[in-house]
PDB file of C-alpha atoms and ligand atoms in Angstrom:
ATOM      1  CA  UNK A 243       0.000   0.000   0.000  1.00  0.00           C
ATOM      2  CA  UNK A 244       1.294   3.641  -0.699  1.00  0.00           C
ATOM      3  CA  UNK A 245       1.581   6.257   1.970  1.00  0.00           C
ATOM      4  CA  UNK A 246      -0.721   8.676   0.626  1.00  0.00           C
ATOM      5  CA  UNK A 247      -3.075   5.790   0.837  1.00  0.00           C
ATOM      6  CA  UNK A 248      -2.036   4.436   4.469  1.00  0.00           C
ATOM      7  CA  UNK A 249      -2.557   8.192   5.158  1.00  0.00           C
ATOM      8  CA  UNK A 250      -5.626   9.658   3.250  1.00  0.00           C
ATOM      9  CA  UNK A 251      -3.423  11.804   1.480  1.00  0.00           C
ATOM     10  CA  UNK A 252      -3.624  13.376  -1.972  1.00  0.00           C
ATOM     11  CA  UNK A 253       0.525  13.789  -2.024  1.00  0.00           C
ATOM     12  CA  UNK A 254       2.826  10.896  -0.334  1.00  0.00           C
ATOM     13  CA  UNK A 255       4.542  13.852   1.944  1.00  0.00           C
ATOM     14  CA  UNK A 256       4.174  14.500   6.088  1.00  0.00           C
ATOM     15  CA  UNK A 257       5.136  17.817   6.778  1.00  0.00           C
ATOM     16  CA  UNK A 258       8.157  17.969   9.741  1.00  0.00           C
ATOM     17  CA  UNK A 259       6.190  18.344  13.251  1.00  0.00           C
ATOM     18  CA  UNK A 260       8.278  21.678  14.074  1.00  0.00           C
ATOM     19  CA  UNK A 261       7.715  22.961  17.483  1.00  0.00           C
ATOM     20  CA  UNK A 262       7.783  26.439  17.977  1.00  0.00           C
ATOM     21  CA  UNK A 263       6.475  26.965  14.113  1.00  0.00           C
ATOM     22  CA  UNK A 264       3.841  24.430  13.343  1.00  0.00           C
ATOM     23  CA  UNK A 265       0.409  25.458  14.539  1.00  0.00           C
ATOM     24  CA  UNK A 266      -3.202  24.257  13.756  1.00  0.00           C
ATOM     25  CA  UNK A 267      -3.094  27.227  10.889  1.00  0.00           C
ATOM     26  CA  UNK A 268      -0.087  25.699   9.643  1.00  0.00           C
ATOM     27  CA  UNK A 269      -0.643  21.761   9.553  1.00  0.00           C
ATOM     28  CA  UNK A 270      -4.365  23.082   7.793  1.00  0.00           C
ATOM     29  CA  UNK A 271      -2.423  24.568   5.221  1.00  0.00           C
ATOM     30  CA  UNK A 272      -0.373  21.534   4.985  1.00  0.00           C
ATOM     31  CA  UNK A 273      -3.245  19.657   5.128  1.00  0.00           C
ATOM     32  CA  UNK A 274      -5.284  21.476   2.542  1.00  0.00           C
ATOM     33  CA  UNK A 275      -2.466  21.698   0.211  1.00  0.00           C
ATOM     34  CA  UNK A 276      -3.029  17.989  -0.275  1.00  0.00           C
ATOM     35  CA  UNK A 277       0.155  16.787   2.001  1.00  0.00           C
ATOM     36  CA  UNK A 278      -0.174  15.618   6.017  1.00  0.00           C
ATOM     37  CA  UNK A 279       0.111  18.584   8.089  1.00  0.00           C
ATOM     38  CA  UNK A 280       1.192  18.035  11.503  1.00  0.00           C
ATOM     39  CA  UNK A 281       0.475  20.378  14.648  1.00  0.00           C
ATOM     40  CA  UNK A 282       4.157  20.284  16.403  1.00  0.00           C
ATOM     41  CA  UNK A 283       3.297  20.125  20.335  1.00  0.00           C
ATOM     42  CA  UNK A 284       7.325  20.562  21.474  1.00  0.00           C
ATOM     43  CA  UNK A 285       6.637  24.351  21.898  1.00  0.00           C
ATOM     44  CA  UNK A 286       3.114  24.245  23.606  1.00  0.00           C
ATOM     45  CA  UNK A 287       1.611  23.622  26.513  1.00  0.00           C
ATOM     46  CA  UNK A 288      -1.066  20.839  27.274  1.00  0.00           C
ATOM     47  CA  UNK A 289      -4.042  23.876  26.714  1.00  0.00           C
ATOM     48  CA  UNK A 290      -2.693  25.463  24.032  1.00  0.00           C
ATOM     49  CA  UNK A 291      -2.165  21.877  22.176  1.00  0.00           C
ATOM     50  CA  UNK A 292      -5.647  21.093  22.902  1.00  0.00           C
ATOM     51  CA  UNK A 293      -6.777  24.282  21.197  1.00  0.00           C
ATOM     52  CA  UNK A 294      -4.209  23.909  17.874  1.00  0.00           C
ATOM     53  CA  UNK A 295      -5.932  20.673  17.516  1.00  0.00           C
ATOM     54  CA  UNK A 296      -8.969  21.855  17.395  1.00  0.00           C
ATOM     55  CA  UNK A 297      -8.406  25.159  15.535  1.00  0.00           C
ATOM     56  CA  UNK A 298      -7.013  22.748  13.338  1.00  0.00           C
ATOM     57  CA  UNK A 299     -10.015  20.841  12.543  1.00  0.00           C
ATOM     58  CA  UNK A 300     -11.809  24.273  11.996  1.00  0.00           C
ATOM     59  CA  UNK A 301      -9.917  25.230   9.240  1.00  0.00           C
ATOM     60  CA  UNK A 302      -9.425  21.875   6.760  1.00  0.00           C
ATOM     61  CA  UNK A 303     -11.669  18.521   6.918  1.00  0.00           C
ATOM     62  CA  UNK A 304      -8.838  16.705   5.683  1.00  0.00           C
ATOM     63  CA  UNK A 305      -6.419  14.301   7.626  1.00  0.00           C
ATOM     64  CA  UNK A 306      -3.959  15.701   9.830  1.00  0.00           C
ATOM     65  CA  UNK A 307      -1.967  14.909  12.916  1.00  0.00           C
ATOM     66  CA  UNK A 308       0.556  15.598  15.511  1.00  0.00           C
ATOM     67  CA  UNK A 309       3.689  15.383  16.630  1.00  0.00           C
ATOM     68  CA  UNK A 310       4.243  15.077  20.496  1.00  0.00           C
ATOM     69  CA  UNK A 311       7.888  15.596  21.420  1.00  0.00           C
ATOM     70  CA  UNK A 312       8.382  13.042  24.519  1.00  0.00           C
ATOM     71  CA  UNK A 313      11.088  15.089  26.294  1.00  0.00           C
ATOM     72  CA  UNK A 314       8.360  17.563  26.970  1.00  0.00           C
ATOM     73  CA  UNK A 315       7.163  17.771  31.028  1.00  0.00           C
ATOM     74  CA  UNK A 316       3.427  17.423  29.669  1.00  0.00           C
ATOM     75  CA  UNK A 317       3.903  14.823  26.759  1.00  0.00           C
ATOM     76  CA  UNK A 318       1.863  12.134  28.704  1.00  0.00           C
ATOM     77  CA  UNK A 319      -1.144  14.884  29.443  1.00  0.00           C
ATOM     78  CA  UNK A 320      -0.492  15.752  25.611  1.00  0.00           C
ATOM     79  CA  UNK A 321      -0.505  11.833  24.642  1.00  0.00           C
ATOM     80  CA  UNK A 322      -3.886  11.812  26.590  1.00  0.00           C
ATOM     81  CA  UNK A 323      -5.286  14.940  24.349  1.00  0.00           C
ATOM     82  CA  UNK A 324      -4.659  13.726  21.089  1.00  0.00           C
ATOM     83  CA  UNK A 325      -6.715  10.668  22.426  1.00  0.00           C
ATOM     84  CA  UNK A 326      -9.556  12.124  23.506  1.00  0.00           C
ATOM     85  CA  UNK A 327      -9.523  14.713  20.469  1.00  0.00           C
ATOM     86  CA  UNK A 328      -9.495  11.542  17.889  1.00  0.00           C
ATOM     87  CA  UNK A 329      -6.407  12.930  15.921  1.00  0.00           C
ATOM     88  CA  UNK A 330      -6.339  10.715  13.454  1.00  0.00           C
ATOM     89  CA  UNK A 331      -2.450  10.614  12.183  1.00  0.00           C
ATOM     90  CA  UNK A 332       0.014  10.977  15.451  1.00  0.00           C
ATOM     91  CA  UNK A 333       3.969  10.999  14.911  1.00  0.00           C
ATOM     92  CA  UNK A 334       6.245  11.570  18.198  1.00  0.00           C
ATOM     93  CA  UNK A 335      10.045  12.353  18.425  1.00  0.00           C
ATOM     94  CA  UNK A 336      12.727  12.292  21.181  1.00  0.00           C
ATOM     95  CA  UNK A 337      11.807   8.835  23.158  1.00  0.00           C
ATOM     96  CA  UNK A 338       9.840   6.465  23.060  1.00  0.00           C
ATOM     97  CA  UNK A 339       6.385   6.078  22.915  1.00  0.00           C
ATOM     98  CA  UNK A 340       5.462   2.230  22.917  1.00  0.00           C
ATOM     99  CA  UNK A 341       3.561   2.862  26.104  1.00  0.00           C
ATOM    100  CA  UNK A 342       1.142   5.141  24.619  1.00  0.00           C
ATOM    101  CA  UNK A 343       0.528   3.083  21.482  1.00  0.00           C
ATOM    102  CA  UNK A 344      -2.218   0.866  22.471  1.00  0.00           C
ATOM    103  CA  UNK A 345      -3.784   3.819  23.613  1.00  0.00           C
ATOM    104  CA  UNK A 346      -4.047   6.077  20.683  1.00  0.00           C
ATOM    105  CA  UNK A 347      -4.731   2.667  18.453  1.00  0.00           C
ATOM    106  CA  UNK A 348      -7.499   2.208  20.286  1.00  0.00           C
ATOM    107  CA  UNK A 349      -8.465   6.020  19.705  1.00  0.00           C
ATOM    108  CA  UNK A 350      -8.403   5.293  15.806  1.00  0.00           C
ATOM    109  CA  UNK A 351      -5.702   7.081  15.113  1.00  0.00           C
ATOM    110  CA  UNK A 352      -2.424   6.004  12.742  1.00  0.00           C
ATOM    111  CA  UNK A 353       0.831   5.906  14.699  1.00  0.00           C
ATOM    112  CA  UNK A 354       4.396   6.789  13.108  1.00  0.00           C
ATOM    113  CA  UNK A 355       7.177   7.294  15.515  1.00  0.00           C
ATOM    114  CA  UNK A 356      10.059   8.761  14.757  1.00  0.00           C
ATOM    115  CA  UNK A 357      13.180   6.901  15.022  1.00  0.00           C
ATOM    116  CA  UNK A 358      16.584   7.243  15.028  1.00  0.00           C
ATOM    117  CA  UNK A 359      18.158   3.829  15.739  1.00  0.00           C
ATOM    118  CA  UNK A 360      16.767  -0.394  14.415  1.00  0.00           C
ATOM    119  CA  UNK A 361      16.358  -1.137  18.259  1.00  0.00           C
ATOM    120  CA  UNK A 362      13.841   1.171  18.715  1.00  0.00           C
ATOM    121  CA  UNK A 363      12.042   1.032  15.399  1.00  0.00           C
ATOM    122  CA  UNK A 364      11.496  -3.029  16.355  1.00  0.00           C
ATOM    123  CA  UNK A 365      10.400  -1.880  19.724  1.00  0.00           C
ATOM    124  CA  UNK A 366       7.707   0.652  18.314  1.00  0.00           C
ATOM    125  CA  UNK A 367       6.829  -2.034  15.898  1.00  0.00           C
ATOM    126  CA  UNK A 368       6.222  -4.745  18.527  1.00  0.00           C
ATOM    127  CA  UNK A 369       3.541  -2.297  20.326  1.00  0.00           C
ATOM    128  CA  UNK A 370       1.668  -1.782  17.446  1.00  0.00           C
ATOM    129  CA  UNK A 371       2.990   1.183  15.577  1.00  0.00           C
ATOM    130  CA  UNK A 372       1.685   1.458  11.587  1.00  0.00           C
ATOM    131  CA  UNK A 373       4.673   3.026  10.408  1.00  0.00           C
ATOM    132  CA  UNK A 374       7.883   4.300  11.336  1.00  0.00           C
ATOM    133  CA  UNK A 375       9.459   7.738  10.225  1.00  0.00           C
ATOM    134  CA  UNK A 376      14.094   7.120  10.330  1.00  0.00           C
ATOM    135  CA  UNK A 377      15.794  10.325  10.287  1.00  0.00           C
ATOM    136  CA  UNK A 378      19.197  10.195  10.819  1.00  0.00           C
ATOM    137  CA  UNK A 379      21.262  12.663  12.657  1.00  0.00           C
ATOM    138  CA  UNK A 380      21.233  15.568  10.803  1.00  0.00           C
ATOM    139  CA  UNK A 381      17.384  15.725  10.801  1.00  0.00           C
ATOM    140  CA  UNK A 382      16.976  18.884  13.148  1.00  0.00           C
ATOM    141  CA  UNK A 383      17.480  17.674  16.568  1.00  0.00           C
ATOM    142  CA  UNK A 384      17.568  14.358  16.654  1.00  0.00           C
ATOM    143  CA  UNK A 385      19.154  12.340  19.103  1.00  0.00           C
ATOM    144  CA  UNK A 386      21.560   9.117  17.197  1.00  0.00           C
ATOM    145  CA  UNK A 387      24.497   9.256  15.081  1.00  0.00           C
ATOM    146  CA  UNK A 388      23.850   7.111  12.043  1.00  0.00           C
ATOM    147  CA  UNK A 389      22.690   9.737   8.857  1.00  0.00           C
ATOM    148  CA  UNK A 390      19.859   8.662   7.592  1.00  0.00           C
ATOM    149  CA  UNK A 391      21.546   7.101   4.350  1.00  0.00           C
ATOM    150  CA  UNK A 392      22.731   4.520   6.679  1.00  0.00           C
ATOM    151  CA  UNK A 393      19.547   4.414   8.932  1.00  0.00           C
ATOM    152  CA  UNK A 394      16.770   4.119   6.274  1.00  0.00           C
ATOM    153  CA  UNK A 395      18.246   0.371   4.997  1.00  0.00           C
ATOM    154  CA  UNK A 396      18.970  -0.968   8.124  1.00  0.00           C
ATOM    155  CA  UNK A 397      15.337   0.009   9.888  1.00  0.00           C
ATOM    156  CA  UNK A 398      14.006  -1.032   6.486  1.00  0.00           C
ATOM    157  CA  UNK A 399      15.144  -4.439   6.901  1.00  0.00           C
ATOM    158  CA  UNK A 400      14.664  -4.971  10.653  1.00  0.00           C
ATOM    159  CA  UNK A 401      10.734  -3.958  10.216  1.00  0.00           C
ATOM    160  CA  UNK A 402       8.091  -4.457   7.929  1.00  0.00           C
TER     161      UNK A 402
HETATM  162  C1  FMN B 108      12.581  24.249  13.717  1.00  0.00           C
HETATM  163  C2  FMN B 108      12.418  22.763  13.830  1.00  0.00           C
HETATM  164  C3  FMN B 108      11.745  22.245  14.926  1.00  0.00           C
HETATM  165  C4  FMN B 108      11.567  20.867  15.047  1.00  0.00           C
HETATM  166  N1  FMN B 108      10.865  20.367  16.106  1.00  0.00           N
HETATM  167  C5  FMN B 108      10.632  19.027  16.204  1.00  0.00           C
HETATM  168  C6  FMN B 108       9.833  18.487  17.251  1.00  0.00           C
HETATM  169  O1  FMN B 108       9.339  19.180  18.127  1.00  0.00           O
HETATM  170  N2  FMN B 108       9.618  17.139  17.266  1.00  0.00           N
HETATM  171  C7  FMN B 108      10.142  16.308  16.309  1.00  0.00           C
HETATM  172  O2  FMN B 108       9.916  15.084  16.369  1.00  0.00           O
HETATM  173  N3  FMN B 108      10.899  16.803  15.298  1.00  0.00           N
HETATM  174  C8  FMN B 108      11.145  18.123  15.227  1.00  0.00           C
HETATM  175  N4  FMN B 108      11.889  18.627  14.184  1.00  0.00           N
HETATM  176  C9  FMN B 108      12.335  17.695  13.117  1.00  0.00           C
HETATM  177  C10 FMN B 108      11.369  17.751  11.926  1.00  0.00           C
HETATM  178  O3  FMN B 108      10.078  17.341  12.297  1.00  0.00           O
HETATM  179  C11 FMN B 108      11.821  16.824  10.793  1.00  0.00           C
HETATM  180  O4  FMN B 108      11.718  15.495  11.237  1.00  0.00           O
HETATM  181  C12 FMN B 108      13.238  17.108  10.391  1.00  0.00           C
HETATM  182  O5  FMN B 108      13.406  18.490  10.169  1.00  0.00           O
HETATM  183  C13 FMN B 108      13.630  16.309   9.141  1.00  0.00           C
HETATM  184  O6  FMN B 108      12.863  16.648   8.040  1.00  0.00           O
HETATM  185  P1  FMN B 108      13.504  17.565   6.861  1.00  0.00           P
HETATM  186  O7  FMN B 108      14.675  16.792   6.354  1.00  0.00           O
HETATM  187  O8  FMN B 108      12.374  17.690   5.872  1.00  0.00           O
HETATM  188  O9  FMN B 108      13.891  18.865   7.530  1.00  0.00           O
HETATM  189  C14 FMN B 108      12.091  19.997  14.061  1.00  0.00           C
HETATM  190  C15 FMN B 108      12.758  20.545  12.960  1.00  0.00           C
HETATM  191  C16 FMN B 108      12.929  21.890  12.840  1.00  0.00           C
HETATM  192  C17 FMN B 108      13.661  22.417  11.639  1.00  0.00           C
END
């Protein structure tokens, strides 16, 4: 199956989950320009998140999700909102979210970590993750050393 299938998606493209720049206005432009827009939680607070998401939903009907940086103090009140608010397409970074997996699965949504090293792209797997996203170091902030050139192969052959 292609992504843009897996994801509801007109274009085969998720847009970065930037905190600090990507709001509810700006994953519905994402969104509405036919990609997945994502609402990047690492700069918000639990509140604020919870109204992104659903500022979000005002402005496009089409599928978009978030990304919920794990190092953040309120990432487990923020892996509770995107529950309750049904976000359909949820990507995290920084950590690891296995625990919160069965959680949002059973919330309906789609669930694509990002990772940065094979062991935890198996672990993510084996809790029920659809996807995962491998970005190597020089992705923007990422902890791991391997550059994604190496990363993609290796993940792509320890998962399916
Ligand atoms: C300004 C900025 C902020 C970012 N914030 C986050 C974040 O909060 N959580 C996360 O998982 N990734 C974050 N990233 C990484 C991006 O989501 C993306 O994975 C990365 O930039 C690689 O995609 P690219 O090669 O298209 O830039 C950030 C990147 C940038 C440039």
């Amino acid at each position: 199956m292609k992504l843009n299938e897996i994801l509801g998606t007109e274009f085969p493209i998720i847009q970065g989950g930037m905190a600090n720049i990507a709001t509810g206005e700006f994953a519905a432009a994402v969104s509405n320009a036919g990609a997945m827009g994502l609402i990047g939680a690492g700069g918000m607070d639990a509140d604020t998140f919870r109204e992104n998401i659903r500022k979000c939903r005002t402005l496009t009907h089409k599928p978009f999700g978030v990304n919920i940086m794990l190092m953040h103090p309120q990432a487990r009140e923020m892996a509770q909102i995107a529950a309750e608010e049904r976000v359909p397409f949820i990507t995290t970074g920084a950590g690891n979210p296995a625990s919160y997996i069965p959680m949002w699965k059973e919330a309906g949504a789609k669930v694509f970590p990002v990772v940065s090293v094979v062991a935890l792209a198996k672990l993510v797997a084996r809790a029920g993750a659809d996807g995962v996203i491998a970005e190597g170091t020089e992705s923007g902030g990422h902890v791991g050393e391997l550059t994604t050139m190496a990363l993609v192969p290796q993940v792509r052959d320890a998962v399916d």
